[in-house]
mmCIF file of C-alpha atoms and ligand atoms in Angstrom:
data_model
loop_
_atom_site.group_PDB
_atom_site.id
_atom_site.type_symbol
_atom_site.label_atom_id
_atom_site.label_comp_id
_atom_site.label_asym_id
_atom_site.label_seq_id
_atom_site.Cartn_x
_atom_site.Cartn_y
_atom_site.Cartn_z
ATOM 1 C CA UNK A 1 6.935 11.793 -21.669
ATOM 2 C CA UNK A 2 10.514 13.105 -22.388
ATOM 3 C CA UNK A 3 11.444 16.295 -20.684
ATOM 4 C CA UNK A 4 15.246 17.055 -19.554
ATOM 5 C CA UNK A 5 14.462 18.443 -16.187
ATOM 6 C CA UNK A 6 17.644 18.409 -13.871
ATOM 7 C CA UNK A 7 17.237 16.390 -10.824
ATOM 8 C CA UNK A 8 19.664 15.799 -7.875
ATOM 9 C CA UNK A 9 19.302 12.691 -6.354
ATOM 10 C CA UNK A 10 20.903 12.079 -2.980
ATOM 11 C CA UNK A 11 21.191 8.149 -1.715
ATOM 12 C CA UNK A 12 20.488 7.351 -5.380
ATOM 13 C CA UNK A 13 22.610 4.213 -5.087
ATOM 14 C CA UNK A 14 20.463 2.837 -2.330
ATOM 15 C CA UNK A 15 17.170 0.748 -2.700
ATOM 16 C CA UNK A 16 14.428 3.060 -3.343
ATOM 17 C CA UNK A 17 17.040 5.604 -4.669
ATOM 18 C CA UNK A 18 17.933 3.515 -7.511
ATOM 19 C CA UNK A 19 14.689 2.432 -8.594
ATOM 20 C CA UNK A 20 13.377 6.079 -8.775
ATOM 21 C CA UNK A 21 16.940 7.196 -10.628
ATOM 22 C CA UNK A 22 15.940 4.311 -13.212
ATOM 23 C CA UNK A 23 12.526 5.535 -13.518
ATOM 24 C CA UNK A 24 13.582 9.399 -13.793
ATOM 25 C CA UNK A 25 16.168 8.209 -16.621
ATOM 26 C CA UNK A 26 13.472 6.234 -18.411
ATOM 27 C CA UNK A 27 11.205 9.438 -18.471
ATOM 28 C CA UNK A 28 13.956 11.653 -19.831
ATOM 29 C CA UNK A 29 15.157 13.244 -16.841
ATOM 30 C CA UNK A 30 18.563 14.671 -16.390
ATOM 31 C CA UNK A 31 20.169 13.271 -13.396
ATOM 32 C CA UNK A 32 22.873 13.584 -10.955
ATOM 33 C CA UNK A 33 23.189 10.997 -8.145
ATOM 34 C CA UNK A 34 24.874 11.962 -5.082
ATOM 35 C CA UNK A 35 25.780 8.801 -2.904
ATOM 36 C CA UNK A 36 28.697 8.151 -0.456
ATOM 37 C CA UNK A 37 28.367 4.373 -1.239
ATOM 38 C CA UNK A 38 28.342 3.411 2.498
ATOM 39 C CA UNK A 39 25.113 1.845 1.959
ATOM 40 C CA UNK A 40 24.564 2.033 -1.673
ATOM 41 C CA UNK A 41 26.245 0.184 -4.502
ATOM 42 C CA UNK A 42 27.888 1.495 -7.448
ATOM 43 C CA UNK A 43 26.191 -1.054 -9.510
ATOM 44 C CA UNK A 44 22.761 0.560 -9.141
ATOM 45 C CA UNK A 45 23.431 3.713 -11.283
ATOM 46 C CA UNK A 46 24.945 4.384 -14.703
ATOM 47 C CA UNK A 47 28.623 5.473 -13.815
ATOM 48 C CA UNK A 48 28.555 8.761 -15.616
ATOM 49 C CA UNK A 49 25.553 9.922 -13.348
ATOM 50 C CA UNK A 50 27.120 9.109 -10.201
ATOM 51 C CA UNK A 51 29.056 11.779 -7.857
ATOM 52 C CA UNK A 52 30.479 10.072 -4.891
ATOM 53 C CA UNK A 53 30.098 12.512 -2.002
ATOM 54 C CA UNK A 54 28.629 12.517 1.622
ATOM 55 C CA UNK A 55 25.604 15.053 2.069
ATOM 56 C CA UNK A 56 27.750 16.800 4.888
ATOM 57 C CA UNK A 57 29.973 18.088 2.087
ATOM 58 C CA UNK A 58 28.195 21.503 1.882
ATOM 59 C CA UNK A 59 30.266 23.279 -0.206
ATOM 60 C CA UNK A 60 30.762 20.474 -3.131
ATOM 61 C CA UNK A 61 27.062 19.862 -2.980
ATOM 62 C CA UNK A 62 26.407 23.464 -3.858
ATOM 63 C CA UNK A 63 29.070 23.486 -6.574
ATOM 64 C CA UNK A 64 27.552 20.311 -8.102
ATOM 65 C CA UNK A 65 24.124 21.950 -8.114
ATOM 66 C CA UNK A 66 25.306 24.924 -9.611
ATOM 67 C CA UNK A 67 27.200 23.050 -12.274
ATOM 68 C CA UNK A 68 24.354 21.011 -13.009
ATOM 69 C CA UNK A 69 21.666 23.421 -13.185
ATOM 70 C CA UNK A 70 19.749 21.626 -10.671
ATOM 71 C CA UNK A 71 16.001 22.373 -10.454
ATOM 72 C CA UNK A 72 14.833 20.021 -7.720
ATOM 73 C CA UNK A 73 16.575 17.791 -5.261
ATOM 74 C CA UNK A 74 15.118 14.315 -4.196
ATOM 75 C CA UNK A 75 16.512 13.237 -0.776
ATOM 76 C CA UNK A 76 16.936 10.001 -0.117
ATOM 77 C CA UNK A 77 20.208 9.535 1.766
ATOM 78 C CA UNK A 78 19.630 8.253 5.291
ATOM 79 C CA UNK A 79 20.490 5.588 7.581
ATOM 80 C CA UNK A 80 17.225 3.201 8.045
ATOM 81 C CA UNK A 81 17.670 0.677 11.001
ATOM 82 C CA UNK A 82 15.023 1.227 13.784
ATOM 83 C CA UNK A 83 17.020 -1.092 15.979
ATOM 84 C CA UNK A 84 20.373 0.450 15.339
ATOM 85 C CA UNK A 85 18.904 3.985 16.138
ATOM 86 C CA UNK A 86 17.786 2.800 19.702
ATOM 87 C CA UNK A 87 21.511 1.869 20.104
ATOM 88 C CA UNK A 88 23.391 4.629 18.406
ATOM 89 C CA UNK A 89 21.216 7.570 18.146
ATOM 90 C CA UNK A 90 23.974 10.122 17.890
ATOM 91 C CA UNK A 91 24.752 8.453 14.482
ATOM 92 C CA UNK A 92 21.005 8.837 13.308
ATOM 93 C CA UNK A 93 20.913 12.674 14.108
ATOM 94 C CA UNK A 94 24.213 13.167 12.756
ATOM 95 C CA UNK A 95 23.764 11.565 9.231
ATOM 96 C CA UNK A 96 19.781 12.016 8.975
ATOM 97 C CA UNK A 97 19.269 15.722 10.527
ATOM 98 C CA UNK A 98 22.838 17.225 10.309
ATOM 99 C CA UNK A 99 23.250 15.616 6.843
ATOM 100 C CA UNK A 100 19.977 17.183 5.613
ATOM 101 C CA UNK A 101 20.382 20.747 7.133
ATOM 102 C CA UNK A 102 23.971 20.579 5.012
ATOM 103 C CA UNK A 103 21.949 19.713 2.083
ATOM 104 C CA UNK A 104 19.496 22.393 2.438
ATOM 105 C CA UNK A 105 22.292 24.845 3.032
ATOM 106 C CA UNK A 106 23.670 23.869 -0.254
ATOM 107 C CA UNK A 107 20.396 24.283 -1.885
ATOM 108 C CA UNK A 108 20.265 27.689 -0.375
ATOM 109 C CA UNK A 109 23.682 28.339 -1.694
ATOM 110 C CA UNK A 110 22.904 27.385 -5.024
ATOM 111 C CA UNK A 111 19.386 28.630 -5.301
ATOM 112 C CA UNK A 112 17.686 25.393 -5.728
ATOM 113 C CA UNK A 113 13.945 25.939 -4.519
ATOM 114 C CA UNK A 114 12.264 22.501 -4.391
ATOM 115 C CA UNK A 115 12.959 19.186 -2.487
ATOM 116 C CA UNK A 116 11.448 16.015 -2.396
ATOM 117 C CA UNK A 117 12.208 14.329 1.030
ATOM 118 C CA UNK A 118 11.944 10.418 2.266
ATOM 119 C CA UNK A 119 10.076 10.388 5.370
ATOM 120 C CA UNK A 120 8.257 7.299 7.133
ATOM 121 C CA UNK A 121 5.236 5.876 8.606
ATOM 122 C CA UNK A 122 7.547 5.688 11.816
ATOM 123 C CA UNK A 123 6.703 9.454 12.533
ATOM 124 C CA UNK A 124 3.489 8.299 13.840
ATOM 125 C CA UNK A 125 4.918 5.736 16.423
ATOM 126 C CA UNK A 126 2.018 3.525 17.803
ATOM 127 C CA UNK A 127 -1.169 5.270 15.856
ATOM 128 C CA UNK A 128 -4.575 4.951 17.682
ATOM 129 C CA UNK A 129 -6.533 3.983 14.707
ATOM 130 C CA UNK A 130 -5.976 2.565 11.043
ATOM 131 C CA UNK A 131 -5.948 3.432 8.235
ATOM 132 C CA UNK A 132 -3.481 6.196 9.359
ATOM 133 C CA UNK A 133 -4.307 9.748 7.974
ATOM 134 C CA UNK A 134 -1.830 12.683 7.248
ATOM 135 C CA UNK A 135 -3.279 14.625 10.108
ATOM 136 C CA UNK A 136 -2.634 12.019 12.866
ATOM 137 C CA UNK A 137 -0.498 12.990 15.631
ATOM 138 C CA UNK A 138 3.232 12.893 15.135
ATOM 139 C CA UNK A 139 4.901 11.010 17.958
ATOM 140 C CA UNK A 140 7.778 8.842 16.983
ATOM 141 C CA UNK A 141 8.853 6.062 19.211
ATOM 142 C CA UNK A 142 12.723 5.771 18.088
ATOM 143 C CA UNK A 143 15.424 8.175 17.007
ATOM 144 C CA UNK A 144 14.963 6.876 13.461
ATOM 145 C CA UNK A 145 11.519 8.041 13.608
ATOM 146 C CA UNK A 146 12.710 11.210 15.163
ATOM 147 C CA UNK A 147 15.184 12.192 12.902
ATOM 148 C CA UNK A 148 12.493 12.108 9.976
ATOM 149 C CA UNK A 149 10.230 14.508 11.955
ATOM 150 C CA UNK A 150 13.127 16.867 12.625
ATOM 151 C CA UNK A 151 13.883 16.946 8.773
ATOM 152 C CA UNK A 152 10.324 17.428 8.115
ATOM 153 C CA UNK A 153 10.285 20.524 10.792
ATOM 154 C CA UNK A 154 13.421 21.986 9.095
ATOM 155 C CA UNK A 155 11.329 21.981 5.982
ATOM 156 C CA UNK A 156 8.580 23.849 6.901
ATOM 157 C CA UNK A 157 11.133 26.568 8.434
ATOM 158 C CA UNK A 158 13.001 26.491 4.856
ATOM 159 C CA UNK A 159 9.627 27.310 3.107
ATOM 160 C CA UNK A 160 8.253 29.774 5.583
ATOM 161 C CA UNK A 161 11.691 31.910 5.301
ATOM 162 C CA UNK A 162 13.439 30.949 2.295
ATOM 163 C CA UNK A 163 10.595 29.630 0.088
ATOM 164 C CA UNK A 164 12.013 26.308 -0.268
ATOM 165 C CA UNK A 165 8.896 24.125 -1.255
ATOM 166 C CA UNK A 166 9.259 20.359 -0.004
ATOM 167 C CA UNK A 167 6.911 17.503 -0.432
ATOM 168 C CA UNK A 168 7.419 14.839 2.605
ATOM 169 C CA UNK A 169 6.828 11.326 1.261
ATOM 170 C CA UNK A 170 5.959 9.332 4.153
ATOM 171 C CA UNK A 171 6.584 5.835 3.274
ATOM 172 C CA UNK A 172 4.791 2.710 4.351
ATOM 173 C CA UNK A 173 6.846 -0.761 3.605
ATOM 174 C CA UNK A 174 8.660 -0.294 0.547
ATOM 175 C CA UNK A 175 8.749 -3.595 -1.250
ATOM 176 C CA UNK A 176 9.388 -5.529 -4.610
ATOM 177 C CA UNK A 177 11.917 -4.820 -7.020
ATOM 178 C CA UNK A 178 12.246 -3.593 -10.970
ATOM 179 C CA UNK A 179 9.891 -5.819 -12.631
ATOM 180 C CA UNK A 180 12.884 -6.856 -15.107
ATOM 181 C CA UNK A 181 15.032 -8.135 -12.434
ATOM 182 C CA UNK A 182 17.641 -5.161 -12.874
ATOM 183 C CA UNK A 183 17.416 -3.753 -9.414
ATOM 184 C CA UNK A 184 16.232 -4.909 -6.078
ATOM 185 C CA UNK A 185 16.464 -4.989 -2.247
ATOM 186 C CA UNK A 186 20.494 -5.963 -0.973
ATOM 187 C CA UNK A 187 20.596 -4.131 2.378
ATOM 188 C CA UNK A 188 23.516 -5.549 4.889
ATOM 189 C CA UNK A 189 22.453 -6.736 7.130
ATOM 190 C CA UNK A 190 19.001 -7.340 5.770
ATOM 191 C CA UNK A 191 16.176 -6.652 8.402
ATOM 192 C CA UNK A 192 12.966 -6.532 5.980
ATOM 193 C CA UNK A 193 10.404 -8.998 5.531
ATOM 194 C CA UNK A 194 10.028 -10.138 2.282
ATOM 195 C CA UNK A 195 13.842 -10.333 1.204
ATOM 196 C CA UNK A 196 14.375 -12.599 4.314
ATOM 197 C CA UNK A 197 11.535 -14.946 3.600
ATOM 198 C CA UNK A 198 13.144 -15.440 0.072
ATOM 199 C CA UNK A 199 16.433 -15.729 1.264
ATOM 200 C CA UNK A 200 15.205 -18.719 3.640
ATOM 201 C CA UNK A 201 13.612 -19.972 0.779
ATOM 202 C CA UNK A 202 16.730 -20.262 -0.806
ATOM 203 C CA UNK A 203 19.140 -21.293 2.180
ATOM 204 C CA UNK A 204 16.545 -23.651 3.916
ATOM 205 C CA UNK A 205 17.465 -21.465 6.972
ATOM 206 C CA UNK A 206 14.336 -20.787 9.113
ATOM 207 C CA UNK A 207 13.113 -17.099 9.604
ATOM 208 C CA UNK A 208 11.691 -16.049 13.030
ATOM 209 C CA UNK A 209 8.331 -14.442 12.892
ATOM 210 C CA UNK A 210 8.231 -11.706 15.597
ATOM 211 C CA UNK A 211 5.191 -12.601 17.569
ATOM 212 C CA UNK A 212 1.782 -14.247 16.985
ATOM 213 C CA UNK A 213 -0.084 -12.908 19.584
ATOM 214 C CA UNK A 214 -1.138 -9.592 18.251
ATOM 215 C CA UNK A 215 -4.664 -8.560 18.265
ATOM 216 C CA UNK A 216 -4.946 -9.078 14.327
ATOM 217 C CA UNK A 217 -7.046 -11.692 12.566
ATOM 218 C CA UNK A 218 -4.040 -14.476 12.783
ATOM 219 C CA UNK A 219 -1.861 -12.996 15.266
ATOM 220 C CA UNK A 220 0.942 -11.372 13.410
ATOM 221 C CA UNK A 221 1.577 -8.075 12.469
ATOM 222 C CA UNK A 222 -0.152 -5.984 9.634
ATOM 223 C CA UNK A 223 1.824 -3.949 7.414
ATOM 224 C CA UNK A 224 0.925 -2.007 4.201
ATOM 225 C CA UNK A 225 3.176 -3.267 1.561
ATOM 226 C CA UNK A 226 4.026 -0.799 -1.349
ATOM 227 C CA UNK A 227 5.977 -1.781 -4.698
ATOM 228 C CA UNK A 228 9.258 0.140 -4.956
ATOM 229 C CA UNK A 229 8.278 1.102 -8.341
ATOM 230 C CA UNK A 230 5.194 2.873 -7.325
ATOM 231 C CA UNK A 231 6.916 4.679 -4.460
ATOM 232 C CA UNK A 232 9.400 5.915 -6.987
ATOM 233 C CA UNK A 233 6.617 7.492 -9.354
ATOM 234 C CA UNK A 234 5.320 9.143 -6.215
ATOM 235 C CA UNK A 235 8.605 10.924 -6.065
ATOM 236 C CA UNK A 236 8.480 12.097 -9.937
ATOM 237 C CA UNK A 237 4.969 13.144 -9.325
ATOM 238 C CA UNK A 238 6.177 15.406 -6.190
ATOM 239 C CA UNK A 239 8.948 16.965 -8.134
ATOM 240 C CA UNK A 240 6.531 17.954 -11.016
ATOM 241 C CA UNK A 241 3.968 19.322 -8.355
ATOM 242 C CA UNK A 242 6.732 21.451 -7.054
ATOM 243 C CA UNK A 243 8.588 22.698 -10.239
ATOM 244 C CA UNK A 244 4.800 23.627 -11.296
ATOM 245 C CA UNK A 245 4.218 25.776 -8.463
ATOM 246 C CA UNK A 246 2.553 23.338 -5.942
ATOM 247 C CA UNK A 247 2.647 24.085 -2.323
ATOM 248 C CA UNK A 248 4.447 22.163 0.270
ATOM 249 C CA UNK A 249 2.788 19.303 1.907
ATOM 250 C CA UNK A 250 3.170 15.783 3.818
ATOM 251 C CA UNK A 251 2.011 12.549 2.095
ATOM 252 C CA UNK A 252 1.450 8.849 2.892
ATOM 253 C CA UNK A 253 2.595 6.346 0.385
ATOM 254 C CA UNK A 254 1.072 3.110 0.951
ATOM 255 C CA UNK A 255 -1.789 1.177 -0.857
ATOM 256 C CA UNK A 256 -4.427 1.622 1.630
ATOM 257 C CA UNK A 257 -4.574 -2.298 2.311
ATOM 258 C CA UNK A 258 -2.697 -4.338 5.143
ATOM 259 C CA UNK A 259 -1.182 -7.767 4.899
ATOM 260 C CA UNK A 260 -0.285 -9.978 8.262
ATOM 261 C CA UNK A 261 3.226 -11.566 8.067
ATOM 262 C CA UNK A 262 1.480 -14.886 7.634
ATOM 263 C CA UNK A 263 -0.108 -13.547 4.560
ATOM 264 C CA UNK A 264 3.112 -12.629 3.115
ATOM 265 C CA UNK A 265 4.323 -15.952 3.815
ATOM 266 C CA UNK A 266 1.678 -17.601 2.020
ATOM 267 C CA UNK A 267 2.415 -15.201 -1.136
ATOM 268 C CA UNK A 268 5.998 -16.038 -1.035
ATOM 269 C CA UNK A 269 4.914 -20.020 -1.196
ATOM 270 C CA UNK A 270 2.654 -19.244 -3.938
ATOM 271 C CA UNK A 271 5.394 -17.392 -5.766
ATOM 272 C CA UNK A 272 8.071 -19.840 -5.319
ATOM 273 C CA UNK A 273 6.437 -22.915 -5.269
ATOM 274 C CA UNK A 274 8.403 -23.926 -2.103
ATOM 275 C CA UNK A 275 7.559 -23.830 1.533
ATOM 276 C CA UNK A 276 9.062 -21.001 3.720
ATOM 277 C CA UNK A 277 10.828 -22.380 6.734
ATOM 278 C CA UNK A 278 9.855 -20.294 9.987
ATOM 279 C CA UNK A 279 9.547 -20.241 13.499
ATOM 280 C CA UNK A 280 7.558 -18.030 15.764
ATOM 281 C CA UNK A 281 9.617 -15.899 18.304
ATOM 282 C CA UNK A 282 9.002 -13.042 20.717
ATOM 283 C CA UNK A 283 7.543 -9.865 19.548
ATOM 284 C CA UNK A 284 10.233 -7.275 18.299
ATOM 285 C CA UNK A 285 10.343 -4.476 20.511
ATOM 286 C CA UNK A 286 8.808 -1.199 18.882
ATOM 287 C CA UNK A 287 6.493 -3.273 16.346
ATOM 288 C CA UNK A 288 2.964 -1.358 15.966
ATOM 289 C CA UNK A 289 0.344 -4.328 15.709
ATOM 290 C CA UNK A 290 -0.920 -2.583 12.460
ATOM 291 C CA UNK A 291 0.363 0.178 10.102
ATOM 292 C CA UNK A 292 -2.041 0.900 7.208
ATOM 293 C CA UNK A 293 -1.812 4.057 5.102
ATOM 294 C CA UNK A 294 -4.684 6.213 4.361
ATOM 295 C CA UNK A 295 -3.488 6.871 0.549
ATOM 296 C CA UNK A 296 -6.290 9.226 -0.691
ATOM 297 C CA UNK A 297 -4.372 12.657 -0.385
ATOM 298 C CA UNK A 298 -1.441 11.436 -2.652
ATOM 299 C CA UNK A 299 -4.272 10.015 -4.974
ATOM 300 C CA UNK A 300 -6.430 13.306 -4.617
ATOM 301 C CA UNK A 301 -3.544 16.032 -4.989
ATOM 302 C CA UNK A 302 -0.611 14.216 -6.790
ATOM 303 C CA UNK A 303 -2.754 12.251 -9.165
ATOM 304 C CA UNK A 304 -0.853 9.024 -8.052
ATOM 305 C CA UNK A 305 -2.072 5.446 -8.609
ATOM 306 C CA UNK A 306 -0.431 2.387 -7.600
ATOM 307 C CA UNK A 307 0.601 0.253 -10.876
ATOM 308 C CA UNK A 308 1.370 -2.934 -8.665
ATOM 309 C CA UNK A 309 -1.058 -2.730 -5.853
ATOM 310 C CA UNK A 310 -1.213 -6.702 -5.581
ATOM 311 C CA UNK A 311 0.895 -8.679 -3.341
ATOM 312 C CA UNK A 312 1.711 -11.079 -5.849
ATOM 313 C CA UNK A 313 3.402 -8.626 -8.256
ATOM 314 C CA UNK A 314 5.505 -7.321 -5.148
ATOM 315 C CA UNK A 315 6.671 -10.859 -4.208
ATOM 316 C CA UNK A 316 7.015 -12.357 -7.721
ATOM 317 C CA UNK A 317 9.201 -9.120 -8.528
ATOM 318 C CA UNK A 318 11.313 -9.380 -5.596
ATOM 319 C CA UNK A 319 11.666 -13.337 -6.254
ATOM 320 C CA UNK A 320 13.087 -12.505 -9.586
ATOM 321 C CA UNK A 321 15.603 -10.356 -8.146
ATOM 322 C CA UNK A 322 16.594 -12.687 -5.462
ATOM 323 C CA UNK A 323 17.324 -15.632 -7.790
ATOM 324 C CA UNK A 324 19.242 -13.583 -10.111
ATOM 325 C CA UNK A 325 21.451 -12.368 -7.160
ATOM 326 C CA UNK A 326 21.800 -15.589 -6.028
ATOM 327 C CA UNK A 327 22.885 -17.012 -9.343
HETATM 328 N N1 LIG B 401 9.079 -9.238 10.701
HETATM 329 C C1 LIG B 401 9.087 -10.805 11.143
HETATM 330 N N2 LIG B 401 10.490 -11.508 11.063
HETATM 331 C C2 LIG B 401 11.575 -10.736 10.544
HETATM 332 C C3 LIG B 401 11.312 -9.679 9.980
HETATM 333 C C4 LIG B 401 10.226 -8.824 9.922
HETATM 334 O O1 LIG B 401 8.247 -11.205 11.600
HETATM 335 O O2 LIG B 401 12.488 -11.620 10.485
HETATM 336 C C5 LIG B 401 7.883 -8.846 10.716
HETATM 337 C C6 LIG B 401 8.209 -7.627 11.403
HETATM 338 O O3 LIG B 401 7.618 -7.778 13.074
HETATM 339 C C7 LIG B 401 6.873 -6.720 10.946
HETATM 340 C C8 LIG B 401 6.806 -7.054 9.418
HETATM 341 O O4 LIG B 401 7.406 -8.246 9.299
HETATM 342 O O5 LIG B 401 5.544 -6.958 11.512
HETATM 343 C C9 LIG B 401 7.452 -6.187 8.454
HETATM 344 O O6 LIG B 401 8.935 -5.852 9.111
HETATM 345 P P1 LIG B 401 10.097 -5.064 8.379
HETATM 346 O O7 LIG B 401 11.171 -5.124 9.204
HETATM 347 O O8 LIG B 401 9.983 -5.522 6.914
HETATM 348 O O9 LIG B 401 9.287 -3.486 8.241
HETATM 349 P P2 LIG B 401 8.670 -2.705 9.510
HETATM 350 O O10 LIG B 401 7.380 -2.666 9.178
HETATM 351 O O11 LIG B 401 9.609 -2.956 10.905
HETATM 352 O O12 LIG B 401 9.725 -1.171 8.871
HETATM 353 C C10 LIG B 401 9.350 -0.713 7.954
HETATM 354 C C11 LIG B 401 10.493 0.337 7.434
HETATM 355 C C12 LIG B 401 11.076 1.270 8.604
HETATM 356 C C13 LIG B 401 10.010 1.724 9.116
HETATM 357 C C14 LIG B 401 8.668 1.379 9.609
HETATM 358 C C15 LIG B 401 7.898 1.956 10.162
HETATM 359 O O13 LIG B 401 11.468 -0.611 7.087
HETATM 360 O O14 LIG B 401 12.106 1.888 7.865
HETATM 361 O O15 LIG B 401 8.338 0.370 8.416
HETATM 362 O O16 LIG B 401 7.503 2.878 9.150
HETATM 363 F F1 LIG B 401 10.702 2.882 10.395
#
């Protein structure tokens, strides 16, 4: 499946970005990674591919796009912590919104016509029903989600006025790791459930489960956990769609199956063969009881199929990486 299409990836040294870069390189793409390394890690990408830049540096980005004859951009670079966005919204609007506008301006300067954007299920806020369709109301409940909505809005106007086509991928719960353990999730501080459960297994320090009085079968929240490599592959399909003349659109990226927090705990116990130490705590502010994607649009229009739709693969791969990182 070799091709030498030239792609610029922002935030390519981060969690989802680095898995996507690896897949792109494996599939023969010519990749330039832009990352300021404020959250990403140098060790996540081949040194020859990395350009240490912030997305606010419009002129430098445009120059890099010209030099590399960039055909499409995949834009991951952003802040992602919901709680932090409630305390410091200005940083989220500056980095996520103004940063994206700078990137889009650079694309105009360098005449790059296609972009795939990391959006989020957080654009739906507290949805009235599940599974969530792309046509559900957009009503984010925190500045993080709002910042992603604002970029989706910018993208609509850049298409209407400048003919820049875009795919917005609204991620559900990105999880898992490279099946061979070469890459994985390393957020600092870590807030995501699966890496926290694995750390608890290793350290013996209990994890707090946020609420067990939700209106769900076991009282804990339901989420749609999607393997990071399946998520990465959705970006590659989106690039091909756009470069092939496909129209702009918004797509959920989830499996369509939800799991409760306690189901994840059980999966971690099965995979690791160890008890997960945990305690029940109060609900976390802003957590919707259930977020499950309707994933039919992505499957039908981009031909996407998850390879690792089962929880066991996700947890097994995350465990492989966590053990390696510890050792
Ligand atoms: N959880 C716990 N204890 C923890 C951490 C998480 O019980 O220590 C629970 C949460 O309450 C939630 C589930 O585990 O029910 C998953 O939580 P994560 O923090 O792993 O993920 P979220 O669903 O909160 O967040 C994800 C993305 C966000 C995005 C959000 C909505 O990480 O970027 O989905 O789309 F905004």
